[in-house]
mmCIF file of C-alpha atoms in Angstrom:
data_model
loop_
_atom_site.group_PDB
_atom_site.id
_atom_site.type_symbol
_atom_site.label_atom_id
_atom_site.label_comp_id
_atom_site.label_asym_id
_atom_site.label_seq_id
_atom_site.Cartn_x
_atom_site.Cartn_y
_atom_site.Cartn_z
ATOM 1 C CA MET A 1 11.893 5.823 16.776
ATOM 2 C CA ILE A 2 8.216 5.208 17.420
ATOM 3 C CA SER A 3 7.320 1.501 17.511
ATOM 4 C CA ARG A 4 4.182 -0.043 16.035
ATOM 5 C CA GLU A 5 2.909 -0.783 19.542
ATOM 6 C CA GLU A 6 3.372 2.836 20.628
ATOM 7 C CA SER A 7 1.555 4.135 17.544
ATOM 8 C CA ILE A 8 -1.363 1.735 17.948
ATOM 9 C CA ARG A 9 -1.596 2.210 21.716
ATOM 10 C CA LYS A 10 -2.793 5.761 21.075
ATOM 11 C CA LEU A 11 -5.853 4.291 19.345
ATOM 12 C CA ALA A 12 -6.948 2.335 22.442
ATOM 13 C CA GLY A 13 -10.632 2.782 23.254
ATOM 14 C CA SER A 14 -11.442 4.051 19.769
ATOM 15 C CA THR A 15 -13.264 2.715 16.719
ATOM 16 C CA VAL A 16 -11.198 2.374 13.536
ATOM 17 C CA PHE A 17 -12.901 1.983 10.147
ATOM 18 C CA LEU A 18 -10.874 0.463 7.293
ATOM 19 C CA THR A 19 -11.742 0.100 3.633
ATOM 20 C CA GLY A 20 -10.119 -2.612 1.531
ATOM 21 C CA ALA A 21 -9.903 -4.714 4.678
ATOM 22 C CA THR A 22 -9.103 -7.924 2.772
ATOM 23 C CA GLY A 23 -6.309 -6.351 0.726
ATOM 24 C CA LEU A 24 -2.632 -6.529 1.697
ATOM 25 C CA ILE A 25 -2.376 -3.304 3.715
ATOM 26 C CA GLY A 26 -5.960 -3.336 4.961
ATOM 27 C CA SER A 27 -5.801 -6.913 6.267
ATOM 28 C CA LEU A 28 -2.442 -6.333 7.961
ATOM 29 C CA MET A 29 -3.767 -3.183 9.626
ATOM 30 C CA VAL A 30 -6.786 -5.127 10.903
ATOM 31 C CA ARG A 31 -4.513 -7.857 12.264
ATOM 32 C CA ALA A 32 -2.198 -5.314 13.936
ATOM 33 C CA LEU A 33 -5.129 -3.661 15.725
ATOM 34 C CA LEU A 34 -6.590 -6.991 16.864
ATOM 35 C CA TYR A 35 -3.132 -8.164 17.966
ATOM 36 C CA TYR A 36 -2.882 -5.073 20.149
ATOM 37 C CA ASN A 37 -6.200 -6.000 21.776
ATOM 38 C CA VAL A 38 -4.933 -9.478 22.666
ATOM 39 C CA HIS A 39 -1.905 -8.027 24.432
ATOM 40 C CA ALA A 40 -3.619 -4.989 25.942
ATOM 41 C CA ASN A 41 -4.243 -6.796 29.228
ATOM 42 C CA LYS A 42 -6.902 -4.788 31.058
ATOM 43 C CA GLY A 43 -6.489 -1.733 28.850
ATOM 44 C CA GLU A 44 -9.167 -0.389 26.553
ATOM 45 C CA LYS A 45 -9.642 -2.366 23.355
ATOM 46 C CA ILE A 46 -9.818 -1.063 19.800
ATOM 47 C CA LYS A 47 -12.995 -1.746 17.847
ATOM 48 C CA VAL A 48 -12.290 -2.487 14.182
ATOM 49 C CA ILE A 49 -14.805 -2.105 11.361
ATOM 50 C CA GLY A 50 -13.618 -3.680 8.118
ATOM 51 C CA PHE A 51 -15.411 -2.568 4.952
ATOM 52 C CA ILE A 52 -15.270 -5.379 2.380
ATOM 53 C CA ARG A 53 -16.697 -6.438 -0.981
ATOM 54 C CA SER A 54 -17.028 -10.129 -0.148
ATOM 55 C CA LEU A 55 -17.836 -11.655 3.219
ATOM 56 C CA GLU A 56 -16.710 -15.055 1.964
ATOM 57 C CA LYS A 57 -13.277 -13.723 1.076
ATOM 58 C CA ALA A 58 -13.067 -11.947 4.440
ATOM 59 C CA LYS A 59 -13.803 -15.198 6.271
ATOM 60 C CA ASP A 60 -10.981 -16.841 4.354
ATOM 61 C CA VAL A 61 -8.531 -13.988 5.013
ATOM 62 C CA PHE A 62 -9.275 -13.577 8.712
ATOM 63 C CA GLN A 63 -10.398 -17.120 9.564
ATOM 64 C CA ASP A 64 -10.541 -17.393 13.393
ATOM 65 C CA ALA A 65 -10.538 -13.602 13.811
ATOM 66 C CA VAL A 66 -14.019 -13.428 12.230
ATOM 67 C CA SER A 67 -15.489 -14.373 15.616
ATOM 68 C CA ASP A 68 -13.531 -11.666 17.462
ATOM 69 C CA PRO A 69 -16.078 -9.430 19.260
ATOM 70 C CA ASN A 70 -13.952 -6.380 18.452
ATOM 71 C CA LEU A 71 -14.097 -6.996 14.687
ATOM 72 C CA LEU A 72 -17.127 -6.050 12.618
ATOM 73 C CA LEU A 73 -17.089 -6.887 8.910
ATOM 74 C CA VAL A 74 -19.388 -4.792 6.717
ATOM 75 C CA GLU A 75 -20.065 -5.836 3.127
ATOM 76 C CA GLY A 76 -20.669 -2.973 0.716
ATOM 77 C CA ASN A 77 -19.807 -1.012 -2.400
ATOM 78 C CA LEU A 78 -17.630 2.089 -2.226
ATOM 79 C CA ALA A 79 -19.320 3.462 -5.340
ATOM 80 C CA GLU A 80 -22.330 4.160 -3.120
ATOM 81 C CA PRO A 81 -22.613 6.341 0.011
ATOM 82 C CA VAL A 82 -21.303 4.445 3.036
ATOM 83 C CA LYS A 83 -23.672 4.167 5.994
ATOM 84 C CA ILE A 84 -22.292 2.970 9.328
ATOM 85 C CA ASP A 85 -24.141 3.100 12.632
ATOM 86 C CA GLY A 86 -22.389 4.499 15.677
ATOM 87 C CA ALA A 87 -19.238 6.502 16.204
ATOM 88 C CA ILE A 88 -16.097 6.236 14.090
ATOM 89 C CA ASP A 89 -12.932 7.812 15.491
ATOM 90 C CA TYR A 90 -10.409 6.982 12.771
ATOM 91 C CA ILE A 91 -10.544 5.966 9.118
ATOM 92 C CA VAL A 92 -7.922 4.239 6.967
ATOM 93 C CA HIS A 93 -8.891 4.250 3.294
ATOM 94 C CA THR A 94 -6.856 1.535 1.562
ATOM 95 C CA ALA A 95 -9.320 0.302 -1.094
ATOM 96 C CA SER A 96 -8.050 0.686 -4.649
ATOM 97 C CA ALA A 97 -7.595 -1.058 -7.965
ATOM 98 C CA THR A 98 -4.173 -2.731 -7.747
ATOM 99 C CA THR A 99 -3.066 -4.424 -10.982
ATOM 100 C CA SER A 100 -1.666 -2.873 -14.147
ATOM 101 C CA LYS A 101 -3.763 -5.149 -16.332
ATOM 102 C CA PHE A 102 -6.932 -3.891 -14.634
ATOM 103 C CA PHE A 103 -5.863 -0.250 -15.169
ATOM 104 C CA VAL A 104 -5.481 -0.864 -18.901
ATOM 105 C CA ASP A 105 -8.569 -3.016 -19.400
ATOM 106 C CA ASN A 106 -10.835 -0.965 -17.117
ATOM 107 C CA PRO A 107 -9.589 2.639 -17.097
ATOM 108 C CA VAL A 108 -13.038 4.154 -16.460
ATOM 109 C CA GLU A 109 -13.651 1.873 -13.479
ATOM 110 C CA THR A 110 -10.130 2.573 -12.186
ATOM 111 C CA ILE A 111 -10.821 6.309 -12.098
ATOM 112 C CA GLU A 112 -14.286 5.821 -10.609
ATOM 113 C CA ILE A 113 -12.937 3.595 -7.823
ATOM 114 C CA SER A 114 -10.381 6.241 -6.929
ATOM 115 C CA TYR A 115 -12.543 9.331 -7.094
ATOM 116 C CA GLN A 116 -16.030 8.204 -6.058
ATOM 117 C CA GLY A 117 -14.794 5.768 -3.430
ATOM 118 C CA THR A 118 -12.576 8.409 -1.839
ATOM 119 C CA LYS A 119 -15.330 11.024 -1.947
ATOM 120 C CA ASN A 120 -17.761 8.680 -0.192
ATOM 121 C CA ILE A 121 -15.229 7.918 2.546
ATOM 122 C CA LEU A 122 -14.398 11.596 3.019
ATOM 123 C CA GLU A 123 -18.125 12.253 3.389
ATOM 124 C CA LEU A 124 -18.234 9.552 6.063
ATOM 125 C CA ALA A 125 -15.283 11.144 7.873
ATOM 126 C CA LYS A 126 -17.036 14.513 7.698
ATOM 127 C CA GLU A 127 -20.319 13.066 9.001
ATOM 128 C CA LYS A 128 -18.671 11.184 11.889
ATOM 129 C CA LYS A 129 -16.356 14.088 12.801
ATOM 130 C CA CYS A 130 -13.398 11.731 12.846
ATOM 131 C CA LYS A 131 -10.274 12.476 14.850
ATOM 132 C CA GLY A 132 -8.040 11.317 12.028
ATOM 133 C CA MET A 133 -8.038 9.755 8.556
ATOM 134 C CA VAL A 134 -5.305 8.364 6.311
ATOM 135 C CA TYR A 135 -5.746 8.041 2.551
ATOM 136 C CA LEU A 136 -3.401 5.550 0.890
ATOM 137 C CA SER A 137 -1.973 7.004 -2.275
ATOM 138 C CA SER A 138 0.906 5.724 -4.369
ATOM 139 C CA MET A 139 4.306 6.766 -5.629
ATOM 140 C CA GLU A 140 2.822 6.369 -9.121
ATOM 141 C CA MET A 141 1.079 9.711 -8.663
ATOM 142 C CA TYR A 142 4.481 11.392 -9.185
ATOM 143 C CA GLY A 143 4.609 10.357 -12.831
ATOM 144 C CA GLN A 144 7.912 10.936 -14.598
ATOM 145 C CA THR A 145 9.893 13.251 -12.347
ATOM 146 C CA ASN A 146 13.045 15.181 -13.179
ATOM 147 C CA PRO A 147 15.765 12.472 -13.385
ATOM 148 C CA LYS A 148 18.326 15.002 -12.157
ATOM 149 C CA LEU A 149 16.693 15.139 -8.730
ATOM 150 C CA GLU A 150 18.800 13.338 -6.147
ATOM 151 C CA LYS A 151 15.714 12.688 -3.985
ATOM 152 C CA VAL A 152 12.034 13.188 -4.843
ATOM 153 C CA GLU A 153 10.181 15.071 -2.138
ATOM 154 C CA GLU A 154 6.440 15.506 -1.774
ATOM 155 C CA GLU A 155 6.215 18.643 -3.917
ATOM 156 C CA ASP A 156 8.275 17.265 -6.835
ATOM 157 C CA LEU A 157 5.446 16.154 -9.115
ATOM 158 C CA GLY A 158 6.324 15.008 -12.617
ATOM 159 C CA TYR A 159 4.696 14.501 -16.001
ATOM 160 C CA ILE A 160 1.823 12.091 -16.636
ATOM 161 C CA ASP A 161 0.450 11.430 -20.125
ATOM 162 C CA VAL A 162 -3.265 11.922 -19.496
ATOM 163 C CA LEU A 163 -4.185 10.338 -22.850
ATOM 164 C CA ASN A 164 -2.563 7.023 -21.943
ATOM 165 C CA VAL A 165 -5.271 4.821 -20.397
ATOM 166 C CA ARG A 166 -2.648 3.325 -18.040
ATOM 167 C CA SER A 167 -2.633 6.786 -16.432
ATOM 168 C CA SER A 168 -6.129 6.111 -15.082
ATOM 169 C CA TYR A 169 -4.487 4.838 -11.892
ATOM 170 C CA SER A 170 -1.939 7.614 -11.341
ATOM 171 C CA GLU A 171 -4.391 10.365 -12.299
ATOM 172 C CA GLY A 172 -7.015 8.728 -10.082
ATOM 173 C CA LYS A 173 -4.581 8.994 -7.186
ATOM 174 C CA ARG A 174 -3.852 12.629 -7.998
ATOM 175 C CA ILE A 175 -7.499 13.703 -8.078
ATOM 176 C CA SER A 176 -8.161 11.752 -4.869
ATOM 177 C CA GLU A 177 -5.299 13.544 -3.138
ATOM 178 C CA CYS A 178 -6.697 16.855 -4.358
ATOM 179 C CA LEU A 179 -10.091 15.816 -2.984
ATOM 180 C CA CYS A 180 -8.522 15.043 0.409
ATOM 181 C CA ALA A 181 -6.887 18.474 0.498
ATOM 182 C CA ALA A 182 -10.218 20.076 -0.461
ATOM 183 C CA TYR A 183 -12.144 18.297 2.318
ATOM 184 C CA ALA A 184 -9.403 19.194 4.805
ATOM 185 C CA ASP A 185 -9.605 22.857 3.859
ATOM 186 C CA GLU A 186 -13.358 23.318 3.366
ATOM 187 C CA TYR A 187 -14.804 20.825 5.863
ATOM 188 C CA HIS A 188 -11.849 20.460 8.265
ATOM 189 C CA VAL A 189 -11.629 16.697 7.775
ATOM 190 C CA PRO A 190 -8.329 15.694 9.494
ATOM 191 C CA VAL A 191 -7.004 13.604 6.617
ATOM 192 C CA ARG A 192 -3.346 12.894 5.861
ATOM 193 C CA ILE A 193 -2.069 11.221 2.713
ATOM 194 C CA ALA A 194 0.386 8.299 2.726
ATOM 195 C CA ARG A 195 2.180 7.969 -0.610
ATOM 196 C CA LEU A 196 3.295 4.361 -0.471
ATOM 197 C CA ALA A 197 6.309 2.892 -2.139
ATOM 198 C CA GLN A 198 5.724 -0.658 -3.372
ATOM 199 C CA THR A 199 4.982 -2.624 -0.221
ATOM 200 C CA PHE A 200 5.640 -6.298 0.453
ATOM 201 C CA GLY A 201 6.959 -8.726 3.033
ATOM 202 C CA ALA A 202 5.332 -10.981 5.611
ATOM 203 C CA GLY A 203 1.583 -10.875 5.057
ATOM 204 C CA VAL A 204 1.603 -11.140 1.269
ATOM 205 C CA GLN A 205 -0.949 -13.754 0.204
ATOM 206 C CA LYS A 206 -0.011 -16.778 -1.893
ATOM 207 C CA SER A 207 -2.369 -15.607 -4.633
ATOM 208 C CA ASP A 208 -0.435 -12.335 -5.027
ATOM 209 C CA ASN A 209 0.962 -12.173 -8.568
ATOM 210 C CA ARG A 210 2.756 -8.842 -8.453
ATOM 211 C CA VAL A 211 6.350 -8.618 -9.565
ATOM 212 C CA TYR A 212 7.980 -9.113 -6.153
ATOM 213 C CA ALA A 213 6.011 -12.348 -5.591
ATOM 214 C CA GLN A 214 6.834 -13.590 -9.096
ATOM 215 C CA PHE A 215 10.547 -12.935 -8.537
ATOM 216 C CA ALA A 216 10.510 -14.800 -5.218
ATOM 217 C CA ARG A 217 8.651 -17.828 -6.590
ATOM 218 C CA SER A 218 10.988 -18.149 -9.548
ATOM 219 C CA ALA A 219 14.143 -17.902 -7.423
ATOM 220 C CA VAL A 220 12.967 -20.369 -4.763
ATOM 221 C CA LYS A 221 12.049 -22.900 -7.482
ATOM 222 C CA GLY A 222 15.423 -22.414 -9.145
ATOM 223 C CA GLU A 223 13.781 -20.990 -12.247
ATOM 224 C CA ASP A 224 14.920 -18.013 -14.305
ATOM 225 C CA ILE A 225 13.424 -14.638 -13.441
ATOM 226 C CA VAL A 226 11.863 -13.394 -16.686
ATOM 227 C CA LEU A 227 11.501 -9.650 -17.290
ATOM 228 C CA HIS A 228 9.115 -8.392 -19.982
ATOM 229 C CA THR A 229 10.738 -4.939 -19.975
ATOM 230 C CA ALA A 230 14.361 -3.794 -19.920
ATOM 231 C CA GLY A 231 13.945 -3.304 -16.159
ATOM 232 C CA LYS A 232 15.343 0.221 -16.262
ATOM 233 C CA SER A 233 12.548 1.758 -14.203
ATOM 234 C CA TYR A 234 13.508 2.538 -10.610
ATOM 235 C CA GLY A 235 11.527 0.963 -7.797
ATOM 236 C CA ASN A 236 11.066 2.252 -4.251
ATOM 237 C CA TYR A 237 10.047 -0.256 -1.602
ATOM 238 C CA CYS A 238 8.917 -0.598 1.998
ATOM 239 C CA TYR A 239 8.297 -3.539 4.321
ATOM 240 C CA THR A 240 4.716 -4.309 5.326
ATOM 241 C CA ALA A 241 5.189 -3.785 9.085
ATOM 242 C CA ASP A 242 7.015 -0.490 8.484
ATOM 243 C CA VAL A 243 4.040 0.756 6.445
ATOM 244 C CA ILE A 244 1.585 -0.241 9.193
ATOM 245 C CA ARG A 245 3.604 1.807 11.697
ATOM 246 C CA ALA A 246 3.548 4.777 9.329
ATOM 247 C CA ILE A 247 -0.233 4.620 8.892
ATOM 248 C CA ALA A 248 -0.836 4.352 12.642
ATOM 249 C CA LEU A 249 1.434 7.348 13.183
ATOM 250 C CA LEU A 250 -0.262 9.458 10.512
ATOM 251 C CA LEU A 251 -3.692 8.887 12.023
ATOM 252 C CA GLU A 252 -2.690 11.295 14.758
ATOM 253 C CA LYS A 253 0.454 13.119 13.667
ATOM 254 C CA GLY A 254 1.412 15.240 10.684
ATOM 255 C CA ASP A 255 -0.094 18.231 8.957
ATOM 256 C CA VAL A 256 -3.732 17.847 7.928
ATOM 257 C CA GLY A 257 -4.249 17.854 4.165
ATOM 258 C CA GLN A 258 -0.587 17.036 3.514
ATOM 259 C CA ALA A 259 1.140 14.050 1.888
ATOM 260 C CA TYR A 260 3.981 11.923 3.231
ATOM 261 C CA ASN A 261 6.203 9.512 1.305
ATOM 262 C CA VAL A 262 6.342 6.083 2.962
ATOM 263 C CA CYS A 263 9.478 4.334 1.753
ATOM 264 C CA ASN A 264 12.803 2.899 2.806
ATOM 265 C CA GLU A 265 15.300 5.088 0.965
ATOM 266 C CA GLU A 266 17.915 2.319 1.122
ATOM 267 C CA THR A 267 15.838 -0.008 -1.081
ATOM 268 C CA THR A 268 15.719 2.126 -4.244
ATOM 269 C CA ARG A 269 17.097 0.382 -7.331
ATOM 270 C CA THR A 270 16.089 -0.583 -10.874
ATOM 271 C CA ILE A 271 13.751 -3.511 -11.481
ATOM 272 C CA ALA A 272 16.603 -5.355 -13.212
ATOM 273 C CA GLU A 273 18.905 -4.775 -10.215
ATOM 274 C CA MET A 274 16.277 -6.102 -7.828
ATOM 275 C CA ALA A 275 15.703 -9.162 -10.012
ATOM 276 C CA GLN A 276 19.444 -9.837 -10.038
ATOM 277 C CA MET A 277 19.622 -9.510 -6.252
ATOM 278 C CA VAL A 278 16.749 -11.970 -5.776
ATOM 279 C CA ALA A 279 18.307 -14.471 -8.190
ATOM 280 C CA GLU A 280 21.681 -14.296 -6.418
ATOM 281 C CA GLU A 281 20.400 -14.309 -2.837
ATOM 282 C CA PHE A 282 17.539 -16.803 -3.105
ATOM 283 C CA GLY A 283 18.105 -18.759 -6.332
ATOM 284 C CA LYS A 284 20.739 -21.125 -4.901
ATOM 285 C CA GLY A 285 22.899 -20.618 -7.977
ATOM 286 C CA ARG A 286 20.248 -21.993 -10.317
ATOM 287 C CA SER A 287 18.369 -18.811 -11.274
ATOM 288 C CA LYS A 288 19.371 -16.064 -13.635
ATOM 289 C CA VAL A 289 17.642 -12.995 -15.021
ATOM 290 C CA VAL A 290 16.466 -13.225 -18.629
ATOM 291 C CA PHE A 291 14.661 -10.685 -20.795
ATOM 292 C CA ASP A 292 11.638 -11.555 -22.937
ATOM 293 C CA ILE A 293 10.298 -8.210 -24.143
ATOM 294 C CA PRO A 294 7.074 -8.413 -26.216
ATOM 295 C CA GLN A 295 6.699 -6.215 -29.291
ATOM 296 C CA ASP A 296 3.565 -4.613 -27.862
ATOM 297 C CA ALA A 297 4.512 -4.093 -24.209
ATOM 298 C CA LYS A 298 1.505 -1.793 -23.695
ATOM 299 C CA THR A 299 -0.735 -4.863 -23.702
ATOM 300 C CA TYR A 300 0.733 -5.813 -20.324
ATOM 301 C CA GLY A 301 -0.051 -2.428 -18.795
ATOM 302 C CA TYR A 302 3.492 -1.683 -17.625
ATOM 303 C CA ALA A 303 4.138 1.851 -16.407
ATOM 304 C CA PRO A 304 6.647 3.941 -18.383
ATOM 305 C CA ASP A 305 10.281 3.874 -17.205
ATOM 306 C CA VAL A 306 10.811 6.221 -14.283
ATOM 307 C CA LYS A 307 14.031 7.260 -12.555
ATOM 308 C CA MET A 308 12.932 8.282 -9.099
ATOM 309 C CA HIS A 309 14.419 8.030 -5.610
ATOM 310 C CA LEU A 310 11.783 8.903 -3.019
ATOM 311 C CA SER A 311 12.693 10.894 0.077
ATOM 312 C CA ALA A 312 11.199 9.808 3.410
ATOM 313 C CA GLU A 313 12.588 12.788 5.328
ATOM 314 C CA LYS A 314 9.204 14.436 5.930
ATOM 315 C CA LEU A 315 7.734 11.305 7.540
ATOM 316 C CA CYS A 316 10.904 10.548 9.494
ATOM 317 C CA LYS A 317 10.657 13.964 11.145
ATOM 318 C CA LEU A 318 7.437 12.722 12.785
ATOM 319 C CA GLY A 319 9.381 9.924 14.503
ATOM 320 C CA TRP A 320 9.089 7.119 11.926
ATOM 321 C CA LYS A 321 12.032 5.081 10.669
ATOM 322 C CA PRO A 322 12.003 1.969 8.445
ATOM 323 C CA GLN A 323 13.510 -1.124 10.018
ATOM 324 C CA TYR A 324 13.771 -3.656 7.181
ATOM 325 C CA GLY A 325 15.914 -3.615 4.041
ATOM 326 C CA LEU A 326 15.160 -5.267 0.701
ATOM 327 C CA LYS A 327 16.923 -8.601 1.343
ATOM 328 C CA GLU A 328 15.178 -8.961 4.701
ATOM 329 C CA MET A 329 11.839 -8.063 3.089
ATOM 330 C CA TYR A 330 12.269 -10.954 0.656
ATOM 331 C CA ARG A 331 13.553 -13.338 3.313
ATOM 332 C CA ARG A 332 10.554 -12.681 5.561
ATOM 333 C CA MET A 333 8.051 -12.862 2.705
ATOM 334 C CA ILE A 334 9.451 -16.187 1.485
ATOM 335 C CA ALA A 335 9.447 -17.617 5.022
ATOM 336 C CA ASP A 336 5.904 -16.393 5.680
ATOM 337 C CA LEU A 337 4.601 -17.918 2.435
ATOM 338 C CA HIS A 338 6.469 -21.184 3.073
ATOM 339 C CA MET A 339 7.641 -21.121 -0.544
ATOM 340 C CA THR A 340 9.208 -24.391 -1.647
ATOM 341 C CA GLU A 341 10.568 -25.845 -4.866
ATOM 342 C CA THR A 342 7.497 -28.080 -5.148
ATOM 343 C CA GLU A 343 4.943 -25.328 -4.550
ATOM 344 C CA ASP A 344 2.068 -25.489 -7.057
#
């Protein structure tokens, strides 16, 4: 198994450009690269360029690291062509709309962020003649796959209702993947696609309001975990550090223009099953799972129920292997956030 240090060591002496540098994956990737520099002794350092929307937010996210001479923060808008002086060896494109409510309320912007932002970054990779690029896609691009499939591999695409505005996210990911394949074929941009399972663990910010964070907060406070759906949809998950190792690996390994599922196959279960596990393991006997399903669930922007068990075999053949299971993911996230019963 290839460790995170081994994967990142191969980037020594290079310049890595990251979009969405203040987001969960982007910020953790920045920290992993800078951490390598601290422990690289006399070895060559990695220069990190973080592309951000808000310098103020970046200062809050990175705090002391803002003064690191190997970190350059660049404020800009992905809807416009990206201009960066100097060489760029590797690109990690993590920027994306992230919340279901945003997808529903702003479907046009969701599609534009996916397509135009990805096109501008691919143009940058083409201009700089990068050695490697990783585009972060999502398991949502699969849509509703055949429920009879034991494992969903990279070619097993399913149905997406293109007239449902919630599909702006999943269809945005699909067209962006197609764009990556097109740039790889026509312009020889060495881009690989990482199709992420839902990712969480140490590194999640306190302001994160996605379902895994909500479950954890409720259980730690001894409150009921409230589901606004029947919880029948299957979730696939991966720990933050495992995803960082996968991205670092894909910057140099794997077939150009191809996609790789990034997931821990052992974590797959329904939303209701995960909620029950969190209540039992972290609720101290005071939490239970309750259902409060609104009449118009579409208002909340929830994705349709999907039965899907992702396969990670293709990525594992490159030398990657997930290290953390679902209980450990929650334990580490809760410890990292210092969640307490009295937390505001």
